[in-house]
Amino acid sequence: MSAAAHEPTHHTLSVLVENKAGVLARVASLFARRGYNIESLAVAPTDDEAFSRITIVVDVESAPLEQIVKQLFKLINVVKISELDPRQSVERELLLATVRASGENRARVLELVQIFEGKILNVGHTEMTVSLEGNPVKVDDFESLLRPYGIVELQRTGRVALPKLDRTV
C-alpha cells in the first residue's frame, strides 16, 4: 500500500469554546463566509460546564488549515484549538438507521448487525431500527451494507475525537 493511501483526506479540529448562546452560530458562520465546507460537526459540553467542545471535520482540499485556525482564534469565545491527526486520535460516530427487514431479509439484517457489533433498538412488523457506534470507516461500511435492504431513515451524529493517550513510561 502506498504512503498516499494513508494520508488523511480531512482535518479534524477540536475547538474548546465558552459555553454561551450563539457561539456555535458564530463558528459556523465563519466557515460559511470563508466558503469552507464542513463535513461533520459535533458539539457537546465538557466536564467543565463553562466550556463546550466543537469537533469540526473539513476536507483537506477545500480548507487551508492555517487560515481556518487563524480565523477561529479571532472569535472571542474560542479558548483553544487542536488539530487531531486521524492516525494519532480516537474517532467515533453513531449511526441510527431504520431499515426494511421483513421475511428472509430480517435474518440477514440481524446477522449484519451482529457482525458489526451493532444493536437492535426497535423492531416492527416490516422494519427495524439499528444502531452502530464506531470509527467512521466502520460506520461507512455498515451503512453501505445496509443500503441494499432499503434504508427508510438514517441519522449520523458526526465525528467526535480525542487524542490517543501516550503509552510511554
PDB file of N, CA, C and O in Angstrom, residues 11 13 27-40 56-72:
ATOM      1  N   HIS A  11      -9.233  17.341   7.775  1.00  0.00           N
ATOM      2  CA  HIS A  11      -8.713  17.913   9.009  1.00  0.00           C
ATOM      3  C   HIS A  11      -9.794  17.743  10.069  1.00  0.00           C
ATOM      4  O   HIS A  11     -10.954  18.012   9.816  1.00  0.00           O
ATOM      5  N   LEU A  13     -10.662  19.258  13.668  1.00  0.00           N
ATOM      6  CA  LEU A  13     -10.325  20.292  14.640  1.00  0.00           C
ATOM      7  C   LEU A  13     -11.165  20.107  15.892  1.00  0.00           C
ATOM      8  O   LEU A  13     -12.386  19.930  15.812  1.00  0.00           O
ATOM      9  N   VAL A  27     -19.198  30.324  14.955  1.00  0.00           N
ATOM     10  CA  VAL A  27     -18.210  29.426  14.341  1.00  0.00           C
ATOM     11  C   VAL A  27     -18.710  28.958  12.968  1.00  0.00           C
ATOM     12  O   VAL A  27     -17.968  29.004  11.976  1.00  0.00           O
ATOM     13  N   ALA A  28     -19.955  28.536  12.902  1.00  0.00           N
ATOM     14  CA  ALA A  28     -20.498  28.044  11.634  1.00  0.00           C
ATOM     15  C   ALA A  28     -20.538  29.152  10.585  1.00  0.00           C
ATOM     16  O   ALA A  28     -20.229  28.919   9.405  1.00  0.00           O
ATOM     17  N   SER A  29     -20.886  30.362  10.988  1.00  0.00           N
ATOM     18  CA  SER A  29     -20.954  31.459  10.007  1.00  0.00           C
ATOM     19  C   SER A  29     -19.560  31.837   9.511  1.00  0.00           C
ATOM     20  O   SER A  29     -19.401  32.248   8.360  1.00  0.00           O
ATOM     21  N   LEU A  30     -18.546  31.676  10.357  1.00  0.00           N
ATOM     22  CA  LEU A  30     -17.171  31.917   9.905  1.00  0.00           C
ATOM     23  C   LEU A  30     -16.833  30.965   8.749  1.00  0.00           C
ATOM     24  O   LEU A  30     -16.287  31.386   7.726  1.00  0.00           O
ATOM     25  N   PHE A  31     -17.177  29.691   8.912  1.00  0.00           N
ATOM     26  CA  PHE A  31     -16.920  28.721   7.839  1.00  0.00           C
ATOM     27  C   PHE A  31     -17.714  29.081   6.586  1.00  0.00           C
ATOM     28  O   PHE A  31     -17.217  28.985   5.470  1.00  0.00           O
ATOM     29  N   ALA A  32     -18.957  29.481   6.758  1.00  0.00           N
ATOM     30  CA  ALA A  32     -19.806  29.835   5.617  1.00  0.00           C
ATOM     31  C   ALA A  32     -19.244  31.047   4.873  1.00  0.00           C
ATOM     32  O   ALA A  32     -19.186  31.059   3.640  1.00  0.00           O
ATOM     33  N   ARG A  33     -18.843  32.073   5.617  1.00  0.00           N
ATOM     34  CA  ARG A  33     -18.298  33.291   4.984  1.00  0.00           C
ATOM     35  C   ARG A  33     -17.035  32.995   4.192  1.00  0.00           C
ATOM     36  O   ARG A  33     -16.792  33.582   3.154  1.00  0.00           O
ATOM     37  N   ARG A  34     -16.209  32.079   4.676  1.00  0.00           N
ATOM     38  CA  ARG A  34     -14.943  31.749   4.007  1.00  0.00           C
ATOM     39  C   ARG A  34     -15.110  30.696   2.915  1.00  0.00           C
ATOM     40  O   ARG A  34     -14.159  30.399   2.193  1.00  0.00           O
ATOM     41  N   GLY A  35     -16.283  30.093   2.835  1.00  0.00           N
ATOM     42  CA  GLY A  35     -16.532  29.095   1.800  1.00  0.00           C
ATOM     43  C   GLY A  35     -15.920  27.737   2.100  1.00  0.00           C
ATOM     44  O   GLY A  35     -15.689  26.949   1.186  1.00  0.00           O
ATOM     45  N   TYR A  36     -15.665  27.452   3.385  1.00  0.00           N
ATOM     46  CA  TYR A  36     -15.133  26.150   3.769  1.00  0.00           C
ATOM     47  C   TYR A  36     -16.293  25.206   4.045  1.00  0.00           C
ATOM     48  O   TYR A  36     -17.198  25.531   4.802  1.00  0.00           O
ATOM     49  N   ASN A  37     -16.245  24.043   3.428  1.00  0.00           N
ATOM     50  CA  ASN A  37     -17.317  23.073   3.616  1.00  0.00           C
ATOM     51  C   ASN A  37     -17.055  22.236   4.867  1.00  0.00           C
ATOM     52  O   ASN A  37     -15.990  21.653   5.023  1.00  0.00           O
ATOM     53  N   ILE A  38     -18.030  22.189   5.751  1.00  0.00           N
ATOM     54  CA  ILE A  38     -17.934  21.362   6.960  1.00  0.00           C
ATOM     55  C   ILE A  38     -18.492  19.988   6.618  1.00  0.00           C
ATOM     56  O   ILE A  38     -19.644  19.856   6.230  1.00  0.00           O
ATOM     57  N   GLU A  39     -17.648  18.947   6.756  1.00  0.00           N
ATOM     58  CA  GLU A  39     -18.111  17.575   6.520  1.00  0.00           C
ATOM     59  C   GLU A  39     -18.888  17.029   7.704  1.00  0.00           C
ATOM     60  O   GLU A  39     -19.815  16.248   7.549  1.00  0.00           O
ATOM     61  N   SER A  40     -18.466  17.432   8.887  1.00  0.00           N
ATOM     62  CA  SER A  40     -19.094  16.922  10.100  1.00  0.00           C
ATOM     63  C   SER A  40     -18.906  17.947  11.210  1.00  0.00           C
ATOM     64  O   SER A  40     -17.877  18.614  11.283  1.00  0.00           O
ATOM     65  N   ILE A  56     -14.934  19.675  14.502  1.00  0.00           N
ATOM     66  CA  ILE A  56     -15.239  20.092  13.132  1.00  0.00           C
ATOM     67  C   ILE A  56     -14.353  19.299  12.183  1.00  0.00           C
ATOM     68  O   ILE A  56     -13.132  19.268  12.345  1.00  0.00           O
ATOM     69  N   VAL A  57     -14.965  18.673  11.184  1.00  0.00           N
ATOM     70  CA  VAL A  57     -14.217  17.934  10.167  1.00  0.00           C
ATOM     71  C   VAL A  57     -14.396  18.655   8.838  1.00  0.00           C
ATOM     72  O   VAL A  57     -15.522  18.908   8.411  1.00  0.00           O
ATOM     73  N   VAL A  58     -13.264  19.013   8.228  1.00  0.00           N
ATOM     74  CA  VAL A  58     -13.280  19.653   6.911  1.00  0.00           C
ATOM     75  C   VAL A  58     -12.342  18.885   5.999  1.00  0.00           C
ATOM     76  O   VAL A  58     -11.358  18.312   6.454  1.00  0.00           O
ATOM     77  N   ASP A  59     -12.635  18.859   4.692  1.00  0.00           N
ATOM     78  CA  ASP A  59     -11.750  18.131   3.790  1.00  0.00           C
ATOM     79  C   ASP A  59     -10.488  18.943   3.527  1.00  0.00           C
ATOM     80  O   ASP A  59     -10.507  20.174   3.563  1.00  0.00           O
ATOM     81  N   VAL A  60      -9.409  18.257   3.261  1.00  0.00           N
ATOM     82  CA  VAL A  60      -8.102  18.879   3.083  1.00  0.00           C
ATOM     83  C   VAL A  60      -8.088  19.823   1.882  1.00  0.00           C
ATOM     84  O   VAL A  60      -7.484  20.889   1.921  1.00  0.00           O
ATOM     85  N   GLU A  61      -8.787  19.463   0.814  1.00  0.00           N
ATOM     86  CA  GLU A  61      -8.761  20.241  -0.427  1.00  0.00           C
ATOM     87  C   GLU A  61      -9.402  21.620  -0.280  1.00  0.00           C
ATOM     88  O   GLU A  61      -8.884  22.602  -0.793  1.00  0.00           O
ATOM     89  N   SER A  62     -10.536  21.701   0.414  1.00  0.00           N
ATOM     90  CA  SER A  62     -11.288  22.965   0.429  1.00  0.00           C
ATOM     91  C   SER A  62     -10.852  23.913   1.533  1.00  0.00           C
ATOM     92  O   SER A  62     -11.261  25.065   1.542  1.00  0.00           O
ATOM     93  N   ALA A  63     -10.039  23.451   2.460  1.00  0.00           N
ATOM     94  CA  ALA A  63      -9.792  24.273   3.630  1.00  0.00           C
ATOM     95  C   ALA A  63      -8.311  24.386   3.963  1.00  0.00           C
ATOM     96  O   ALA A  63      -7.711  23.432   4.428  1.00  0.00           O
ATOM     97  N   PRO A  64      -7.718  25.541   3.748  1.00  0.00           N
ATOM     98  CA  PRO A  64      -6.344  25.744   4.205  1.00  0.00           C
ATOM     99  C   PRO A  64      -6.331  25.849   5.735  1.00  0.00           C
ATOM    100  O   PRO A  64      -6.841  26.820   6.287  1.00  0.00           O
ATOM    101  N   LEU A  65      -5.787  24.834   6.367  1.00  0.00           N
ATOM    102  CA  LEU A  65      -5.883  24.700   7.821  1.00  0.00           C
ATOM    103  C   LEU A  65      -5.377  25.924   8.578  1.00  0.00           C
ATOM    104  O   LEU A  65      -6.038  26.400   9.503  1.00  0.00           O
ATOM    105  N   GLU A  66      -4.223  26.439   8.186  1.00  0.00           N
ATOM    106  CA  GLU A  66      -3.639  27.577   8.901  1.00  0.00           C
ATOM    107  C   GLU A  66      -4.595  28.768   8.895  1.00  0.00           C
ATOM    108  O   GLU A  66      -4.774  29.448   9.897  1.00  0.00           O
ATOM    109  N   GLN A  67      -5.220  29.019   7.771  1.00  0.00           N
ATOM    110  CA  GLN A  67      -6.168  30.129   7.643  1.00  0.00           C
ATOM    111  C   GLN A  67      -7.385  29.924   8.541  1.00  0.00           C
ATOM    112  O   GLN A  67      -7.857  30.853   9.193  1.00  0.00           O
ATOM    113  N   ILE A  68      -7.894  28.700   8.564  1.00  0.00           N
ATOM    114  CA  ILE A  68      -9.054  28.396   9.412  1.00  0.00           C
ATOM    115  C   ILE A  68      -8.718  28.648  10.874  1.00  0.00           C
ATOM    116  O   ILE A  68      -9.474  29.285  11.604  1.00  0.00           O
ATOM    117  N   VAL A  69      -7.572  28.153  11.309  1.00  0.00           N
ATOM    118  CA  VAL A  69      -7.178  28.294  12.716  1.00  0.00           C
ATOM    119  C   VAL A  69      -7.020  29.772  13.074  1.00  0.00           C
ATOM    120  O   VAL A  69      -7.497  30.219  14.115  1.00  0.00           O
ATOM    121  N   LYS A  70      -6.385  30.542  12.192  1.00  0.00           N
ATOM    122  CA  LYS A  70      -6.222  31.981  12.463  1.00  0.00           C
ATOM    123  C   LYS A  70      -7.572  32.667  12.592  1.00  0.00           C
ATOM    124  O   LYS A  70      -7.776  33.500  13.478  1.00  0.00           O
ATOM    125  N   GLN A  71      -8.493  32.334  11.698  1.00  0.00           N
ATOM    126  CA  GLN A  71      -9.820  32.955  11.733  1.00  0.00           C
ATOM    127  C   GLN A  71     -10.588  32.547  12.996  1.00  0.00           C
ATOM    128  O   GLN A  71     -11.268  33.360  13.609  1.00  0.00           O
ATOM    129  N   LEU A  72     -10.489  31.258  13.370  1.00  0.00           N
ATOM    130  CA  LEU A  72     -11.195  30.798  14.574  1.00  0.00           C
ATOM    131  C   LEU A  72     -10.680  31.502  15.827  1.00  0.00           C
ATOM    132  O   LEU A  72     -11.452  31.857  16.714  1.00  0.00           O
TER     133      LEU A  72
END
